[in-house]
Amino acid sequence: MSASPVPRRPALSLCLCALLFALLTWPVAAGGPLRRADERAGRALADSHFPGRAAEFLADLGNVTVAVPVLLAVLAYTAWRGRRAGTFRWWLSAAAAAVTMAAVPALVAPLKAVIDRPGPPGTDGHGGYFPSGHTATAAVAYGAAVLLLLPLLRGAYGRRELVIGCVLLNVGVGFGLVRRGYHWPLDVVASWCLSALLLQVMVLVISRSTRRSPVRAPSS
């Protein structure tokens, strides 16, 4: 079983994600017009009339205690399906997704410490809000789960709806975090870029490894 889809130009796609993340990180760390515009947009969204309870629910979907168990359930299911079907390296997809999930705190925590961006009004006033850990947790957990499930779906309609649902879910998490005043908008967008980078690496590792299936000798 392999994750899908595989980028046609993986190096270009990875570079674009990394470049966009860098372009967002620099003005946030150094200050300037983009950061001020980001904070104005964040305050406007936080003061919007969108129901606070609904926004809190959406933000909570990015909690580790919510997103990671969903991924673990998908890992267990897809690994079981692969082993039952006798798939070559049936464990690889689940292992790659688990490592990708573990990479989120390993990358986000140092970035938060280095950039040290203060949070929106009402937070503790200390730095460490860029990039958003909740956003990255949700994007990687739900994104990896979808990538593992896609090869199991036969119809294009079902695959498309699953991807759309994942995108809408992550947009909802990001919106909820900004609406509740937990993060600025660029904290969320930068985490999406970082998560896209991680998920593409996961897909490449799985696709290249599963292509190296053992060649069976012809039966006499």
PDB file of C-alpha atoms in Angstrom:
ATOM      1  CA  MET A   1       0.000   0.000   0.000  1.00  0.00           C
ATOM      2  CA  SER A   2       1.334   3.408  -0.920  1.00  0.00           C
ATOM      3  CA  ALA A   3       0.210   6.880  -0.078  1.00  0.00           C
ATOM      4  CA  SER A   4      -1.281   8.967  -2.857  1.00  0.00           C
ATOM      5  CA  PRO A   5      -1.036  11.284  -4.633  1.00  0.00           C
ATOM      6  CA  VAL A   6       2.696  11.584  -5.352  1.00  0.00           C
ATOM      7  CA  PRO A   7       3.822  15.038  -6.570  1.00  0.00           C
ATOM      8  CA  ARG A   8       5.009  15.027 -10.185  1.00  0.00           C
ATOM      9  CA  ARG A   9       7.881  17.347  -9.297  1.00  0.00           C
ATOM     10  CA  PRO A  10       8.571  16.593  -5.638  1.00  0.00           C
ATOM     11  CA  ALA A  11      11.722  18.697  -5.373  1.00  0.00           C
ATOM     12  CA  LEU A  12       9.932  21.765  -6.740  1.00  0.00           C
ATOM     13  CA  SER A  13       6.931  21.236  -4.483  1.00  0.00           C
ATOM     14  CA  LEU A  14       9.111  20.819  -1.404  1.00  0.00           C
ATOM     15  CA  CYS A  15      11.123  23.907  -2.261  1.00  0.00           C
ATOM     16  CA  LEU A  16       7.983  25.982  -2.740  1.00  0.00           C
ATOM     17  CA  CYS A  17       6.640  24.977   0.676  1.00  0.00           C
ATOM     18  CA  ALA A  18       9.972  25.738   2.328  1.00  0.00           C
ATOM     19  CA  LEU A  19      10.269  29.059   0.503  1.00  0.00           C
ATOM     20  CA  LEU A  20       6.773  30.145   1.457  1.00  0.00           C
ATOM     21  CA  PHE A  21       7.424  29.215   5.077  1.00  0.00           C
ATOM     22  CA  ALA A  22      10.623  31.279   5.036  1.00  0.00           C
ATOM     23  CA  LEU A  23       8.854  34.231   3.407  1.00  0.00           C
ATOM     24  CA  LEU A  24       6.239  34.188   6.156  1.00  0.00           C
ATOM     25  CA  THR A  25       8.727  33.650   8.967  1.00  0.00           C
ATOM     26  CA  TRP A  26      11.085  36.501   8.145  1.00  0.00           C
ATOM     27  CA  PRO A  27       8.604  39.421   8.450  1.00  0.00           C
ATOM     28  CA  VAL A  28       7.018  37.858  11.529  1.00  0.00           C
ATOM     29  CA  ALA A  29      10.398  37.592  13.253  1.00  0.00           C
ATOM     30  CA  ALA A  30      11.730  40.960  12.075  1.00  0.00           C
ATOM     31  CA  GLY A  31       8.497  42.947  12.274  1.00  0.00           C
ATOM     32  CA  GLY A  32       7.180  45.218   9.559  1.00  0.00           C
ATOM     33  CA  PRO A  33       4.057  45.912   7.504  1.00  0.00           C
ATOM     34  CA  LEU A  34       3.105  42.254   6.949  1.00  0.00           C
ATOM     35  CA  ARG A  35       3.238  41.480  10.646  1.00  0.00           C
ATOM     36  CA  ARG A  36       1.163  44.570  11.477  1.00  0.00           C
ATOM     37  CA  ALA A  37      -1.394  43.635   8.814  1.00  0.00           C
ATOM     38  CA  ASP A  38      -1.490  40.107  10.195  1.00  0.00           C
ATOM     39  CA  GLU A  39      -2.210  41.385  13.695  1.00  0.00           C
ATOM     40  CA  ARG A  40      -4.945  43.715  12.443  1.00  0.00           C
ATOM     41  CA  ALA A  41      -6.567  40.795  10.621  1.00  0.00           C
ATOM     42  CA  GLY A  42      -6.254  38.636  13.730  1.00  0.00           C
ATOM     43  CA  ARG A  43      -7.950  41.205  15.933  1.00  0.00           C
ATOM     44  CA  ALA A  44     -10.732  41.649  13.383  1.00  0.00           C
ATOM     45  CA  LEU A  45     -11.408  37.894  13.256  1.00  0.00           C
ATOM     46  CA  ALA A  46     -11.295  37.631  17.045  1.00  0.00           C
ATOM     47  CA  ASP A  47     -13.929  40.377  17.277  1.00  0.00           C
ATOM     48  CA  SER A  48     -16.192  38.809  14.646  1.00  0.00           C
ATOM     49  CA  HIS A  49     -19.711  37.572  15.374  1.00  0.00           C
ATOM     50  CA  PHE A  50     -18.892  33.934  14.719  1.00  0.00           C
ATOM     51  CA  PRO A  51     -20.127  31.976  17.785  1.00  0.00           C
ATOM     52  CA  GLY A  52     -17.373  31.571  20.337  1.00  0.00           C
ATOM     53  CA  ARG A  53     -18.427  28.063  21.379  1.00  0.00           C
ATOM     54  CA  ALA A  54     -18.338  26.822  17.809  1.00  0.00           C
ATOM     55  CA  ALA A  55     -14.910  28.404  17.339  1.00  0.00           C
ATOM     56  CA  GLU A  56     -13.686  26.756  20.541  1.00  0.00           C
ATOM     57  CA  PHE A  57     -14.910  23.386  19.297  1.00  0.00           C
ATOM     58  CA  LEU A  58     -13.052  23.855  16.008  1.00  0.00           C
ATOM     59  CA  ALA A  59      -9.881  24.914  17.805  1.00  0.00           C
ATOM     60  CA  ASP A  60     -10.084  21.873  20.084  1.00  0.00           C
ATOM     61  CA  LEU A  61      -9.913  19.599  17.044  1.00  0.00           C
ATOM     62  CA  GLY A  62      -6.236  20.564  16.872  1.00  0.00           C
ATOM     63  CA  ASN A  63      -5.504  19.252  20.355  1.00  0.00           C
ATOM     64  CA  VAL A  64      -3.074  16.354  20.597  1.00  0.00           C
ATOM     65  CA  THR A  65      -5.663  14.412  22.607  1.00  0.00           C
ATOM     66  CA  VAL A  66      -8.114  14.634  19.698  1.00  0.00           C
ATOM     67  CA  ALA A  67      -6.066  14.565  16.486  1.00  0.00           C
ATOM     68  CA  VAL A  68      -3.406  11.998  17.399  1.00  0.00           C
ATOM     69  CA  PRO A  69      -5.866   9.245  18.481  1.00  0.00           C
ATOM     70  CA  VAL A  70      -7.616   9.635  15.116  1.00  0.00           C
ATOM     71  CA  LEU A  71      -4.309   9.075  13.342  1.00  0.00           C
ATOM     72  CA  LEU A  72      -3.427   6.126  15.573  1.00  0.00           C
ATOM     73  CA  ALA A  73      -6.757   4.474  14.769  1.00  0.00           C
ATOM     74  CA  VAL A  74      -6.112   4.887  11.035  1.00  0.00           C
ATOM     75  CA  LEU A  75      -2.542   3.592  11.460  1.00  0.00           C
ATOM     76  CA  ALA A  76      -3.793   0.452  13.169  1.00  0.00           C
ATOM     77  CA  TYR A  77      -6.552  -0.114  10.604  1.00  0.00           C
ATOM     78  CA  THR A  78      -4.423   0.384   7.496  1.00  0.00           C
ATOM     79  CA  ALA A  79      -1.572  -1.724   8.912  1.00  0.00           C
ATOM     80  CA  TRP A  80      -4.033  -4.510   9.692  1.00  0.00           C
ATOM     81  CA  ARG A  81      -5.498  -4.294   6.197  1.00  0.00           C
ATOM     82  CA  GLY A  82      -2.044  -4.373   4.628  1.00  0.00           C
ATOM     83  CA  ARG A  83      -0.871  -7.334   6.649  1.00  0.00           C
ATOM     84  CA  ARG A  84      -4.061  -9.245   5.965  1.00  0.00           C
ATOM     85  CA  ALA A  85      -3.681  -8.647   2.232  1.00  0.00           C
ATOM     86  CA  GLY A  86      -0.032  -9.704   2.295  1.00  0.00           C
ATOM     87  CA  THR A  87       1.151  -6.299   1.125  1.00  0.00           C
ATOM     88  CA  PHE A  88       4.914  -5.906   0.749  1.00  0.00           C
ATOM     89  CA  ARG A  89       6.196  -3.855   3.698  1.00  0.00           C
ATOM     90  CA  TRP A  90       2.675  -3.527   5.068  1.00  0.00           C
ATOM     91  CA  TRP A  91       4.033  -1.715   8.111  1.00  0.00           C
ATOM     92  CA  LEU A  92       5.890   1.002   6.202  1.00  0.00           C
ATOM     93  CA  SER A  93       3.042   3.464   5.635  1.00  0.00           C
ATOM     94  CA  ALA A  94       1.998   3.391   9.283  1.00  0.00           C
ATOM     95  CA  ALA A  95       5.595   3.770  10.452  1.00  0.00           C
ATOM     96  CA  ALA A  96       6.219   6.712   8.110  1.00  0.00           C
ATOM     97  CA  ALA A  97       3.055   8.457   9.290  1.00  0.00           C
ATOM     98  CA  ALA A  98       4.012   7.918  12.946  1.00  0.00           C
ATOM     99  CA  VAL A  99       7.487   9.375  12.372  1.00  0.00           C
ATOM    100  CA  THR A 100       5.951  12.331  10.533  1.00  0.00           C
ATOM    101  CA  MET A 101       3.640  12.997  13.459  1.00  0.00           C
ATOM    102  CA  ALA A 102       6.560  12.797  15.893  1.00  0.00           C
ATOM    103  CA  ALA A 103       8.455  15.331  13.774  1.00  0.00           C
ATOM    104  CA  VAL A 104       5.833  18.012  14.471  1.00  0.00           C
ATOM    105  CA  PRO A 105       6.866  18.863  18.053  1.00  0.00           C
ATOM    106  CA  ALA A 106      10.520  18.262  17.170  1.00  0.00           C
ATOM    107  CA  LEU A 107      10.314  21.052  14.576  1.00  0.00           C
ATOM    108  CA  VAL A 108       7.675  23.374  16.012  1.00  0.00           C
ATOM    109  CA  ALA A 109       9.108  23.692  19.531  1.00  0.00           C
ATOM    110  CA  PRO A 110      12.545  25.010  18.444  1.00  0.00           C
ATOM    111  CA  LEU A 111      10.945  27.366  15.917  1.00  0.00           C
ATOM    112  CA  LYS A 112       8.689  28.780  18.603  1.00  0.00           C
ATOM    113  CA  ALA A 113      11.672  29.362  20.877  1.00  0.00           C
ATOM    114  CA  VAL A 114      13.780  31.031  18.183  1.00  0.00           C
ATOM    115  CA  ILE A 115      11.089  33.282  16.696  1.00  0.00           C
ATOM    116  CA  ASP A 116       9.523  34.030  20.091  1.00  0.00           C
ATOM    117  CA  ARG A 117       6.454  35.803  18.730  1.00  0.00           C
ATOM    118  CA  PRO A 118       4.034  37.185  21.355  1.00  0.00           C
ATOM    119  CA  GLY A 119       0.481  35.926  21.237  1.00  0.00           C
ATOM    120  CA  PRO A 120      -2.728  37.882  20.626  1.00  0.00           C
ATOM    121  CA  PRO A 121      -4.305  40.055  23.355  1.00  0.00           C
ATOM    122  CA  GLY A 122      -5.557  37.945  26.227  1.00  0.00           C
ATOM    123  CA  THR A 123      -2.792  35.350  26.010  1.00  0.00           C
ATOM    124  CA  ASP A 124      -0.021  35.064  28.590  1.00  0.00           C
ATOM    125  CA  GLY A 125       2.006  37.826  26.917  1.00  0.00           C
ATOM    126  CA  HIS A 126       5.051  35.633  26.386  1.00  0.00           C
ATOM    127  CA  GLY A 127       6.501  34.524  23.067  1.00  0.00           C
ATOM    128  CA  GLY A 128       6.306  31.148  21.381  1.00  0.00           C
ATOM    129  CA  TYR A 129       3.180  31.439  19.228  1.00  0.00           C
ATOM    130  CA  PHE A 130       4.744  31.070  15.777  1.00  0.00           C
ATOM    131  CA  PRO A 131       4.175  28.619  14.182  1.00  0.00           C
ATOM    132  CA  SER A 132       0.969  27.197  15.627  1.00  0.00           C
ATOM    133  CA  GLY A 133       1.476  23.787  17.179  1.00  0.00           C
ATOM    134  CA  HIS A 134      -2.255  23.006  17.212  1.00  0.00           C
ATOM    135  CA  THR A 135      -2.504  23.799  13.508  1.00  0.00           C
ATOM    136  CA  ALA A 136       0.473  21.597  12.650  1.00  0.00           C
ATOM    137  CA  THR A 137      -0.847  18.773  14.827  1.00  0.00           C
ATOM    138  CA  ALA A 138      -4.212  18.843  13.083  1.00  0.00           C
ATOM    139  CA  ALA A 139      -2.786  19.209   9.576  1.00  0.00           C
ATOM    140  CA  VAL A 140      -0.304  16.355   9.928  1.00  0.00           C
ATOM    141  CA  ALA A 141      -2.560  14.006  11.904  1.00  0.00           C
ATOM    142  CA  TYR A 142      -5.630  14.370   9.705  1.00  0.00           C
ATOM    143  CA  GLY A 143      -3.596  14.789   6.538  1.00  0.00           C
ATOM    144  CA  ALA A 144      -1.547  11.651   7.151  1.00  0.00           C
ATOM    145  CA  ALA A 145      -4.720   9.726   8.008  1.00  0.00           C
ATOM    146  CA  VAL A 146      -6.284  10.748   4.699  1.00  0.00           C
ATOM    147  CA  LEU A 147      -3.158   9.837   2.738  1.00  0.00           C
ATOM    148  CA  LEU A 148      -3.202   6.375   4.290  1.00  0.00           C
ATOM    149  CA  LEU A 149      -6.900   5.884   3.550  1.00  0.00           C
ATOM    150  CA  LEU A 150      -6.865   7.108  -0.059  1.00  0.00           C
ATOM    151  CA  PRO A 151      -5.404   3.882  -1.556  1.00  0.00           C
ATOM    152  CA  LEU A 152      -8.218   1.915   0.104  1.00  0.00           C
ATOM    153  CA  LEU A 153     -10.939   3.876  -1.694  1.00  0.00           C
ATOM    154  CA  ARG A 154     -11.809   2.754  -5.201  1.00  0.00           C
ATOM    155  CA  GLY A 155     -13.988   5.565  -6.459  1.00  0.00           C
ATOM    156  CA  ALA A 156     -12.654   8.985  -7.397  1.00  0.00           C
ATOM    157  CA  TYR A 157     -15.703  10.602  -5.794  1.00  0.00           C
ATOM    158  CA  GLY A 158     -14.957   9.106  -2.380  1.00  0.00           C
ATOM    159  CA  ARG A 159     -11.297  10.110  -2.554  1.00  0.00           C
ATOM    160  CA  ARG A 160     -12.186  13.643  -3.579  1.00  0.00           C
ATOM    161  CA  GLU A 161     -14.738  14.033  -0.799  1.00  0.00           C
ATOM    162  CA  LEU A 162     -12.267  12.710   1.770  1.00  0.00           C
ATOM    163  CA  VAL A 163      -9.614  15.228   0.705  1.00  0.00           C
ATOM    164  CA  ILE A 164     -12.125  18.087   0.670  1.00  0.00           C
ATOM    165  CA  GLY A 165     -13.331  17.115   4.129  1.00  0.00           C
ATOM    166  CA  CYS A 166      -9.765  17.109   5.439  1.00  0.00           C
ATOM    167  CA  VAL A 167      -9.075  20.549   3.956  1.00  0.00           C
ATOM    168  CA  LEU A 168     -12.272  22.008   5.420  1.00  0.00           C
ATOM    169  CA  LEU A 169     -11.506  20.466   8.791  1.00  0.00           C
ATOM    170  CA  ASN A 170      -8.069  22.044   8.905  1.00  0.00           C
ATOM    171  CA  VAL A 171      -9.396  25.404   7.739  1.00  0.00           C
ATOM    172  CA  GLY A 172     -11.914  25.177  10.571  1.00  0.00           C
ATOM    173  CA  VAL A 173      -9.183  24.440  13.113  1.00  0.00           C
ATOM    174  CA  GLY A 174      -7.143  27.409  11.935  1.00  0.00           C
ATOM    175  CA  PHE A 175     -10.130  29.730  11.945  1.00  0.00           C
ATOM    176  CA  GLY A 176     -11.137  28.591  15.421  1.00  0.00           C
ATOM    177  CA  LEU A 177      -7.665  29.260  16.788  1.00  0.00           C
ATOM    178  CA  VAL A 178      -7.657  32.799  15.397  1.00  0.00           C
ATOM    179  CA  ARG A 179     -11.284  33.524  16.326  1.00  0.00           C
ATOM    180  CA  ARG A 180     -10.676  32.469  19.926  1.00  0.00           C
ATOM    181  CA  GLY A 181      -7.543  34.620  20.098  1.00  0.00           C
ATOM    182  CA  TYR A 182      -5.095  31.764  20.526  1.00  0.00           C
ATOM    183  CA  HIS A 183      -3.011  32.576  17.429  1.00  0.00           C
ATOM    184  CA  TRP A 184      -2.433  35.158  14.734  1.00  0.00           C
ATOM    185  CA  PRO A 185      -3.419  34.217  11.147  1.00  0.00           C
ATOM    186  CA  LEU A 186       0.189  33.871   9.937  1.00  0.00           C
ATOM    187  CA  ASP A 187       0.914  31.462  12.796  1.00  0.00           C
ATOM    188  CA  VAL A 188      -1.685  29.200  11.222  1.00  0.00           C
ATOM    189  CA  VAL A 189      -0.667  29.690   7.578  1.00  0.00           C
ATOM    190  CA  ALA A 190       3.004  29.045   8.340  1.00  0.00           C
ATOM    191  CA  SER A 191       2.067  25.808  10.091  1.00  0.00           C
ATOM    192  CA  TRP A 192       0.141  24.698   7.021  1.00  0.00           C
ATOM    193  CA  CYS A 193       3.271  25.247   4.930  1.00  0.00           C
ATOM    194  CA  LEU A 194       5.390  23.279   7.382  1.00  0.00           C
ATOM    195  CA  SER A 195       2.820  20.492   7.529  1.00  0.00           C
ATOM    196  CA  ALA A 196       2.582  20.283   3.743  1.00  0.00           C
ATOM    197  CA  LEU A 197       6.352  19.885   3.653  1.00  0.00           C
ATOM    198  CA  LEU A 198       6.272  17.044   6.174  1.00  0.00           C
ATOM    199  CA  LEU A 199       3.407  15.239   4.464  1.00  0.00           C
ATOM    200  CA  GLN A 200       5.118  15.409   1.081  1.00  0.00           C
ATOM    201  CA  VAL A 201       8.263  13.884   2.549  1.00  0.00           C
ATOM    202  CA  MET A 202       6.122  11.117   4.045  1.00  0.00           C
ATOM    203  CA  VAL A 203       4.515  10.397   0.676  1.00  0.00           C
ATOM    204  CA  LEU A 204       7.887  10.286  -1.077  1.00  0.00           C
ATOM    205  CA  VAL A 205       9.370   7.891   1.477  1.00  0.00           C
ATOM    206  CA  ILE A 206       6.412   5.528   1.197  1.00  0.00           C
ATOM    207  CA  SER A 207       6.141   5.640  -2.590  1.00  0.00           C
ATOM    208  CA  ARG A 208       9.847   5.087  -3.215  1.00  0.00           C
ATOM    209  CA  SER A 209      10.108   2.286  -0.668  1.00  0.00           C
ATOM    210  CA  THR A 210       7.050   0.381  -1.846  1.00  0.00           C
ATOM    211  CA  ARG A 211       8.247   0.571  -5.452  1.00  0.00           C
ATOM    212  CA  ARG A 212      11.216  -1.577  -4.469  1.00  0.00           C
ATOM    213  CA  SER A 213       9.104  -4.697  -4.110  1.00  0.00           C
ATOM    214  CA  PRO A 214      10.912  -8.015  -4.379  1.00  0.00           C
ATOM    215  CA  VAL A 215      10.815  -9.644  -7.787  1.00  0.00           C
ATOM    216  CA  ARG A 216       9.282 -13.096  -7.567  1.00  0.00           C
ATOM    217  CA  ALA A 217      10.883 -15.821  -9.599  1.00  0.00           C
ATOM    218  CA  PRO A 218       8.534 -17.321 -12.247  1.00  0.00           C
ATOM    219  CA  SER A 219       7.026 -20.613 -11.247  1.00  0.00           C
ATOM    220  CA  SER A 220       8.033 -23.638 -13.276  1.00  0.00           C
TER     221      SER A 220
END
